[in-house]
PDB file of C-alpha atoms in Angstrom:
ATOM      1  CA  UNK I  12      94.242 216.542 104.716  1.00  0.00           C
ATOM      2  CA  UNK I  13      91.844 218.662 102.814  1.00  0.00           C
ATOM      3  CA  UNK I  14      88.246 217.430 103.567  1.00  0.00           C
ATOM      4  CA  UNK I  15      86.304 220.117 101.093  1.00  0.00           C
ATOM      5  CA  UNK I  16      82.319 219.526 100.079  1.00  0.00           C
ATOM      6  CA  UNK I  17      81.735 219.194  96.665  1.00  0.00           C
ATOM      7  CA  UNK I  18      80.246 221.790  95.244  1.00  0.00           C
ATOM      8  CA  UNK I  19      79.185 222.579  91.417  1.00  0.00           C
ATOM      9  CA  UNK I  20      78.253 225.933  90.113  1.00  0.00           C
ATOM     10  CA  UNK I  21      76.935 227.387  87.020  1.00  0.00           C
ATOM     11  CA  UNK I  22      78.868 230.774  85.652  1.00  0.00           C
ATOM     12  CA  UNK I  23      76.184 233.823  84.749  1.00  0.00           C
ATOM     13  CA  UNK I  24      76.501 234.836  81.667  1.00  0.00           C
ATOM     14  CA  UNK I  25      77.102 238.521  81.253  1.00  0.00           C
ATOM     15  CA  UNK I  26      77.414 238.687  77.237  1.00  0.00           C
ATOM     16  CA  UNK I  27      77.539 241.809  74.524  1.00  0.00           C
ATOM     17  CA  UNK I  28      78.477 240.234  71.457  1.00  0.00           C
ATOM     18  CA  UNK I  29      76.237 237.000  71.176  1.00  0.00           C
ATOM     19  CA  UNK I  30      73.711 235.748  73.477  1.00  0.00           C
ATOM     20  CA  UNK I  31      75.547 232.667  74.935  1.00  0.00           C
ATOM     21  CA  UNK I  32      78.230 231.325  76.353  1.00  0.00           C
ATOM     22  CA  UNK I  33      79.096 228.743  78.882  1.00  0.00           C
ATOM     23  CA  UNK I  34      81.082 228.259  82.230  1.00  0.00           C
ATOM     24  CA  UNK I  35      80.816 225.827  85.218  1.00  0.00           C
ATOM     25  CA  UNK I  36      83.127 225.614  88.403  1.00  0.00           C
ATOM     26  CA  UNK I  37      83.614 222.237  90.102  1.00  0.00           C
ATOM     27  CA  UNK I  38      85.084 222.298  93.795  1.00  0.00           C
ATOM     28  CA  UNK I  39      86.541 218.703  94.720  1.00  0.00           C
ATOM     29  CA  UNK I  40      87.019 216.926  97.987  1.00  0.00           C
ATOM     30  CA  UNK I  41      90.767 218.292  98.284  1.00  0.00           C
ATOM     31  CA  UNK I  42      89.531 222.112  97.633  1.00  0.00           C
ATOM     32  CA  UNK I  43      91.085 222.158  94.269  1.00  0.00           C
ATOM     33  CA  UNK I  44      88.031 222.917  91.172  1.00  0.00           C
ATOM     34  CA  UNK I  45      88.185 221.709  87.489  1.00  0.00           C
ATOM     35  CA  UNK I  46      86.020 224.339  85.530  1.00  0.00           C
ATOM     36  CA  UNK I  47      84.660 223.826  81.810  1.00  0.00           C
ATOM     37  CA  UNK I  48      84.832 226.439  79.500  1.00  0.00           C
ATOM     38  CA  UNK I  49      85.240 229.991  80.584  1.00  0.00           C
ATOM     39  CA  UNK I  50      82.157 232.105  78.734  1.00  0.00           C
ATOM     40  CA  UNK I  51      82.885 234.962  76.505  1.00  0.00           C
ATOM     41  CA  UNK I  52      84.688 236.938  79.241  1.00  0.00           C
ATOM     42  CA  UNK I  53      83.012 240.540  78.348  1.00  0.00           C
ATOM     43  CA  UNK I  54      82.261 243.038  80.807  1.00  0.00           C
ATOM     44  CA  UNK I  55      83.702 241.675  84.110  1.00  0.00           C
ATOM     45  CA  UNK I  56      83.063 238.061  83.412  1.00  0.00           C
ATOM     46  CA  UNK I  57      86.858 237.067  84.135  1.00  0.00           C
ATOM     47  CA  UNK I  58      86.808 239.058  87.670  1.00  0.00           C
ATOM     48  CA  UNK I  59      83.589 237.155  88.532  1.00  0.00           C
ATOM     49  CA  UNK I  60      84.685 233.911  87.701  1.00  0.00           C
ATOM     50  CA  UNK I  61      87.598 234.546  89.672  1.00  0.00           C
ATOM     51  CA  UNK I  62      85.579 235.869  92.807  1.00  0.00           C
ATOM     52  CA  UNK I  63      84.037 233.066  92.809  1.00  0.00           C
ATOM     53  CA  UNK I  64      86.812 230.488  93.131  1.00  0.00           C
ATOM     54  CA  UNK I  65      88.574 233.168  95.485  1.00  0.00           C
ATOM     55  CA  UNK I  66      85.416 232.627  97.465  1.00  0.00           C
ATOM     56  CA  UNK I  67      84.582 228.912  97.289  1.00  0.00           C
ATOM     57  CA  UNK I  68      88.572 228.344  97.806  1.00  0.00           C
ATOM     58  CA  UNK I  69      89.259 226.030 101.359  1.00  0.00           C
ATOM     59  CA  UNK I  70      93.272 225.679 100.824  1.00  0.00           C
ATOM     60  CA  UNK I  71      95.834 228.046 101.576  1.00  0.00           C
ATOM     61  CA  UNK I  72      97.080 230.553  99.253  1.00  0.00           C
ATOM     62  CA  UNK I  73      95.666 230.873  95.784  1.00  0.00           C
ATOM     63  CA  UNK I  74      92.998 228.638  94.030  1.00  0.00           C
ATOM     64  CA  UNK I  75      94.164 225.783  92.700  1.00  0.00           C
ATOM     65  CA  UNK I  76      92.408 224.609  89.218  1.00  0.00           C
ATOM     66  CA  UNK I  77      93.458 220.981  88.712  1.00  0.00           C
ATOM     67  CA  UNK I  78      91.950 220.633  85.346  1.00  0.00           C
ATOM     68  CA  UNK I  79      90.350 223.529  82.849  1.00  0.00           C
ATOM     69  CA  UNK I  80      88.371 221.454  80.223  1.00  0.00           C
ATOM     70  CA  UNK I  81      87.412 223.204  77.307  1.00  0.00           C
ATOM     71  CA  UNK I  82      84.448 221.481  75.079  1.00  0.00           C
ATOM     72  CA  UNK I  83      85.356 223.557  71.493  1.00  0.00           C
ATOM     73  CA  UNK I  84      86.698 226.191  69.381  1.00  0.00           C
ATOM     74  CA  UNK I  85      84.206 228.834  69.575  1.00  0.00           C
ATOM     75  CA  UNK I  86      84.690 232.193  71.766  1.00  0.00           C
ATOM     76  CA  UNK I  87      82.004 231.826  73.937  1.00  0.00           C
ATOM     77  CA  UNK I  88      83.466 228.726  75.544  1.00  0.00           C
ATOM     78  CA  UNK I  89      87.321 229.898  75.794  1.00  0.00           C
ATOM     79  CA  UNK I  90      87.650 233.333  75.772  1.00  0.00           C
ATOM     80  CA  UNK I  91      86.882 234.385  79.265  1.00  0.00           C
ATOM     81  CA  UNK I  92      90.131 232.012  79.826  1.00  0.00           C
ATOM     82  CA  UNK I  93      91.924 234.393  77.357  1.00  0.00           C
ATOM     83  CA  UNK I  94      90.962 237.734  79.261  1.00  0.00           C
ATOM     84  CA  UNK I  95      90.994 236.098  82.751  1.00  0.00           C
ATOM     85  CA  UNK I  96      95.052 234.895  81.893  1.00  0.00           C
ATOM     86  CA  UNK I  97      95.740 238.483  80.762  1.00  0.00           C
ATOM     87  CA  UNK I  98      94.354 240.195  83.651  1.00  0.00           C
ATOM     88  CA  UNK I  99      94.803 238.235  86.088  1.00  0.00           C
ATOM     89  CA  UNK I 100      98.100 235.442  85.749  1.00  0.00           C
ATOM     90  CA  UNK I 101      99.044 235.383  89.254  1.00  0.00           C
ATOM     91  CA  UNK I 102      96.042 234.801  91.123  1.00  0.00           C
ATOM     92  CA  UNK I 103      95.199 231.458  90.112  1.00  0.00           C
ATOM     93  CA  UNK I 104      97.019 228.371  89.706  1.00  0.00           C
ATOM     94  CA  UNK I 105      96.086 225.573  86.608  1.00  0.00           C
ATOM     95  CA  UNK I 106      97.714 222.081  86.507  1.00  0.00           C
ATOM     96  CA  UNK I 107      96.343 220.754  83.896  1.00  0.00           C
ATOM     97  CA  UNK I 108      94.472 222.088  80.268  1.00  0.00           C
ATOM     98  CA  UNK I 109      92.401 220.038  78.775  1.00  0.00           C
ATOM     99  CA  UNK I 110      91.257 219.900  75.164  1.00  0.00           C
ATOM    100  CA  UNK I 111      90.830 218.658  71.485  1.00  0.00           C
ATOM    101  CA  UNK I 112      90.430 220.881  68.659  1.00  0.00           C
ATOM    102  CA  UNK I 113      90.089 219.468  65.223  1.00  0.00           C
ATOM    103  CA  UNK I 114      93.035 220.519  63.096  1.00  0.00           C
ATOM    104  CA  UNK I 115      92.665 223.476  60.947  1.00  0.00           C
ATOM    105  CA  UNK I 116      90.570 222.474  57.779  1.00  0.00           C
ATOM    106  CA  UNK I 117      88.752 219.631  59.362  1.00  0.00           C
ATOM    107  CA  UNK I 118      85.601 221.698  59.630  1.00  0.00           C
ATOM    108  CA  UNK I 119      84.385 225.096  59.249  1.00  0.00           C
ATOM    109  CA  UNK I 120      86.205 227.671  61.858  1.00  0.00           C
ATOM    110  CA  UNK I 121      88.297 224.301  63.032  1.00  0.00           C
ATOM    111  CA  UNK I 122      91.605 224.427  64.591  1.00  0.00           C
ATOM    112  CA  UNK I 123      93.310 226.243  67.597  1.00  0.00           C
ATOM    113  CA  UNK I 124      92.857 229.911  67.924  1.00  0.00           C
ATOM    114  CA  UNK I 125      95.674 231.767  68.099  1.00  0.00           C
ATOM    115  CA  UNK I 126      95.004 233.416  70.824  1.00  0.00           C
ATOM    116  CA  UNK I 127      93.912 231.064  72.851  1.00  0.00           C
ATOM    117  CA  UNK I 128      97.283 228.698  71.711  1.00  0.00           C
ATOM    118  CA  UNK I 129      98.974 231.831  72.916  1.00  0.00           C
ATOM    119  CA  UNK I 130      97.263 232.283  76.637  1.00  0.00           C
ATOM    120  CA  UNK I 131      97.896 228.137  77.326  1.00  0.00           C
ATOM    121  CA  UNK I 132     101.447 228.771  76.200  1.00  0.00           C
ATOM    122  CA  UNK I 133     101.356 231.049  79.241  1.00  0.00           C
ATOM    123  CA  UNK I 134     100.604 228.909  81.507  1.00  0.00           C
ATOM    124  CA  UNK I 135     104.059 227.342  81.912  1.00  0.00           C
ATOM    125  CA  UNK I 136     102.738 225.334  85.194  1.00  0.00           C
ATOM    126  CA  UNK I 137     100.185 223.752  83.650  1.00  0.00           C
ATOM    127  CA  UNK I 138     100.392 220.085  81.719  1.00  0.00           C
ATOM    128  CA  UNK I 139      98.081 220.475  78.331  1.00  0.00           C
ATOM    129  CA  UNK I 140      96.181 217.060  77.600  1.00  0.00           C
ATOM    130  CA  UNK I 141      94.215 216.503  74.476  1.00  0.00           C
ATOM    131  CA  UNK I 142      91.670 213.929  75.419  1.00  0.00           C
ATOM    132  CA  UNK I 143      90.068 211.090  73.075  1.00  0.00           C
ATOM    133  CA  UNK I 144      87.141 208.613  73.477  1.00  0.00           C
ATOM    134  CA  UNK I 145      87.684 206.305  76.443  1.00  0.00           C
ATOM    135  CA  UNK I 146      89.944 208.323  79.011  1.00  0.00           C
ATOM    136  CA  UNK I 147      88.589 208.714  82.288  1.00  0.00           C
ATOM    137  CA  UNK I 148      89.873 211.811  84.424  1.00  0.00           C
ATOM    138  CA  UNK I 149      89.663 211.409  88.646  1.00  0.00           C
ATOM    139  CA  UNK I 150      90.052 214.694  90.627  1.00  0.00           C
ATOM    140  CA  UNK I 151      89.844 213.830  94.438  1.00  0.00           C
ATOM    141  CA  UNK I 152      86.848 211.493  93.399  1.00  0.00           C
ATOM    142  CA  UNK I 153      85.099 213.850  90.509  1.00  0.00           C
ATOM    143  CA  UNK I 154      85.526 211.588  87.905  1.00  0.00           C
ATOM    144  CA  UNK I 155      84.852 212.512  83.773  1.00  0.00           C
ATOM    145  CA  UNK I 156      84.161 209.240  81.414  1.00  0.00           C
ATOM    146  CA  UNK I 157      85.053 210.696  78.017  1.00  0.00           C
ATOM    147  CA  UNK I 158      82.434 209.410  75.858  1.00  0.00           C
ATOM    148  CA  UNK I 159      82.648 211.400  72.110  1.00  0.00           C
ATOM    149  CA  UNK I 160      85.376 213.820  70.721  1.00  0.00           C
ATOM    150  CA  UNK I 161      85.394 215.209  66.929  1.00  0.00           C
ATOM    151  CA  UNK I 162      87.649 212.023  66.434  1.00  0.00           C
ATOM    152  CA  UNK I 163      84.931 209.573  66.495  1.00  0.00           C
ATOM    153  CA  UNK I 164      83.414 211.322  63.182  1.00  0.00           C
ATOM    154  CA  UNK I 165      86.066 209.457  61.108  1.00  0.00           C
ATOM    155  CA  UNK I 166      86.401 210.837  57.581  1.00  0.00           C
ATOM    156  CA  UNK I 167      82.723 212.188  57.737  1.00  0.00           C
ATOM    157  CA  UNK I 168      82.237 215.745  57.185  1.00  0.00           C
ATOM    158  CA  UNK I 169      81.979 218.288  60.568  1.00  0.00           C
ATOM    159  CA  UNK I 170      79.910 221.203  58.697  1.00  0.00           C
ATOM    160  CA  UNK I 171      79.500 222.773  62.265  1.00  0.00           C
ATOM    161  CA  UNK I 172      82.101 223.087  64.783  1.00  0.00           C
ATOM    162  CA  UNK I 173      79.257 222.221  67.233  1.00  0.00           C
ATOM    163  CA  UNK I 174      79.659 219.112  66.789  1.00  0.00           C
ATOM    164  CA  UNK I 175      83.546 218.700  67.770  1.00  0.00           C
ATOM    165  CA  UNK I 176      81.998 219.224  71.302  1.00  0.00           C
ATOM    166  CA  UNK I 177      83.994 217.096  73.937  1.00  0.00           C
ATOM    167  CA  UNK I 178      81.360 215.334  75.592  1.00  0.00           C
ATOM    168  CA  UNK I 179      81.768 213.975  79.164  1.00  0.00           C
ATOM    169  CA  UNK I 180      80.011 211.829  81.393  1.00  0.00           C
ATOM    170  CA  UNK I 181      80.978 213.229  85.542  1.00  0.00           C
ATOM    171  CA  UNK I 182      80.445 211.580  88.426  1.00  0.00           C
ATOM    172  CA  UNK I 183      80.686 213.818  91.555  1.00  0.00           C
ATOM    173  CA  UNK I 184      79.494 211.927  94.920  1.00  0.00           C
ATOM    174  CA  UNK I 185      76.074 210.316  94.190  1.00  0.00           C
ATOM    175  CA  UNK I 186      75.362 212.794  91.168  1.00  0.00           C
ATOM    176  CA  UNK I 187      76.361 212.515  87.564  1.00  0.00           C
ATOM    177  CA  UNK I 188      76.322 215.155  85.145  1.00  0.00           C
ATOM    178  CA  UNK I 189      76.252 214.809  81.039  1.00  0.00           C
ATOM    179  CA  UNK I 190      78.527 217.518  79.855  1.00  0.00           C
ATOM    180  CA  UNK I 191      77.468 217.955  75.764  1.00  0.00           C
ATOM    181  CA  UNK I 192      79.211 221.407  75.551  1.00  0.00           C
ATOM    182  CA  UNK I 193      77.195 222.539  71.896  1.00  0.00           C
ATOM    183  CA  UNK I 194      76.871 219.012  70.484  1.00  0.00           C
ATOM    184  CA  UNK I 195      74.019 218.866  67.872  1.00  0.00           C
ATOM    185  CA  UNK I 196      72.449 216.186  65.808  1.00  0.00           C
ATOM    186  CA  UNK I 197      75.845 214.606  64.512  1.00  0.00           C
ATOM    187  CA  UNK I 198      77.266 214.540  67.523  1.00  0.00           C
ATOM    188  CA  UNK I 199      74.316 213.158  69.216  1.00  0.00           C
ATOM    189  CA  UNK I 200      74.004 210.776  66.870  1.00  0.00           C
ATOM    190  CA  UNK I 201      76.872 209.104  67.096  1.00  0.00           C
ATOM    191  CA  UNK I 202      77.063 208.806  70.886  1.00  0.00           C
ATOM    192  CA  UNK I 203      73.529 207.315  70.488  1.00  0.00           C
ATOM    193  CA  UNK I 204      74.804 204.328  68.096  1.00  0.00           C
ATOM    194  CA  UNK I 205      77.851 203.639  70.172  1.00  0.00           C
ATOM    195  CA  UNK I 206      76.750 203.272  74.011  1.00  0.00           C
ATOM    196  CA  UNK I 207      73.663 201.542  75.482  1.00  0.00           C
ATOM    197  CA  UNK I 208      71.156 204.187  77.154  1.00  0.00           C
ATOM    198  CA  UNK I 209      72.464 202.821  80.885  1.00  0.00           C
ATOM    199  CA  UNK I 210      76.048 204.171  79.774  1.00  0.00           C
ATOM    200  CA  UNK I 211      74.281 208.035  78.934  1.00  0.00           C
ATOM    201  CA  UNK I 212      72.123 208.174  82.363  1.00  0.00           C
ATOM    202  CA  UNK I 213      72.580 211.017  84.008  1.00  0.00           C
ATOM    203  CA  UNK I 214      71.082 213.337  87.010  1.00  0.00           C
ATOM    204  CA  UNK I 215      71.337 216.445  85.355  1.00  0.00           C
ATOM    205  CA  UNK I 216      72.157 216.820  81.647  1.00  0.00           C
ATOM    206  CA  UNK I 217      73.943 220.262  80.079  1.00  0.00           C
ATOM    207  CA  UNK I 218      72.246 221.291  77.158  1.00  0.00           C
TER     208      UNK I 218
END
């Protein structure tokens, strides 16, 4: 049995067209990862992302992503997993895709890019999940409370895709992380008028 140290990681960002983006690598107890998001993938982005689970990986064979969560619809969060899937499909393995875009209309830029529809299509091995308010995900002991997605707006108004953020609570070991992805004041308020402060502690918070 695969008895692998935790290990989280944040992705430099090496960017040309905007100054942001966002990528992080979870390893899990088994040696498999779940990342979230993927950054813009410019320059070599996708080739580092991938040295780095090449390097961090403790199994046999190819790494092994048991989940790839992705927090919204803007390029800076998904489109390193574009370029990465392009260049690279054989030398990584991804079991499950995670994510929930609102449906074209519901907000400004909203709904699935094509391209990125097109590169999970790809990924034939992989079971796509659209989580919703309440699920709870457990990868060798990584858990991820899902505590807000676009849904919880209702029939309100999303004038920024921000704001469709998926936001996650993790628990790795004795650390817990608040993932917010690019949740802003609508978002934020929201989560604050549905869960107690106790139910939003966190070690480290993602902003």
């Amino acid at each position: 049995m695969n008895n692998t140290t935790p290990l989280l990681t944040q992705v430099r960002t090496a960017y040309f067209s905007a100054d942001c983006g966002m990528a992080y690598i979870m390893r899990t107890a088994d040696g498999k990862f779940v990342l979230i998001d993927s950054n813009w993938g410019e320059y070599e982005e996708p080739e580092h992302l991938l040295e780095i689970l090449s390097a961090q990986n403790t199994r046999e064979g190819k790494p092994v992503i048991a989940a790839w969560f992705f927090t919204h619809a803007h390029p800076d969060h998904y489109l390193g997993f574009v370029r990465l899937c392009d260049r690279h499909p054989d030398e990584f393995t991804v079991e499950k895709i995670i994510y929930n875009f609102p449906f074209e209309g519901r907000c400004p830029g909203s709904g699935t890019p094509q391209n990125f529809a097109d590169a999970v299509a790809k990924r034939t091995e992989a079971e796509v999940i659209a989580p919703h308010t309440g699920d709870k995900f457990d990868f060798a002991g990584t858990t991820f409370d899902v505590l807000y997605t676009w849904e919880d707006l209702g029939d309100a108004p999303i004038p920024n895709i921000n704001n469709s953020s998926l936001v996650m609570r993790m628990q790795m070991g004795n650390y817990s992380v608040m993932w917010l992805g690019d949740a802003q004041k609508q978002a934020a308020e929201q989560i604050l008028s549905t869960y107690t402060p106790e139910n939003l502690k966190a070690d480290i918070m993602q902003v």
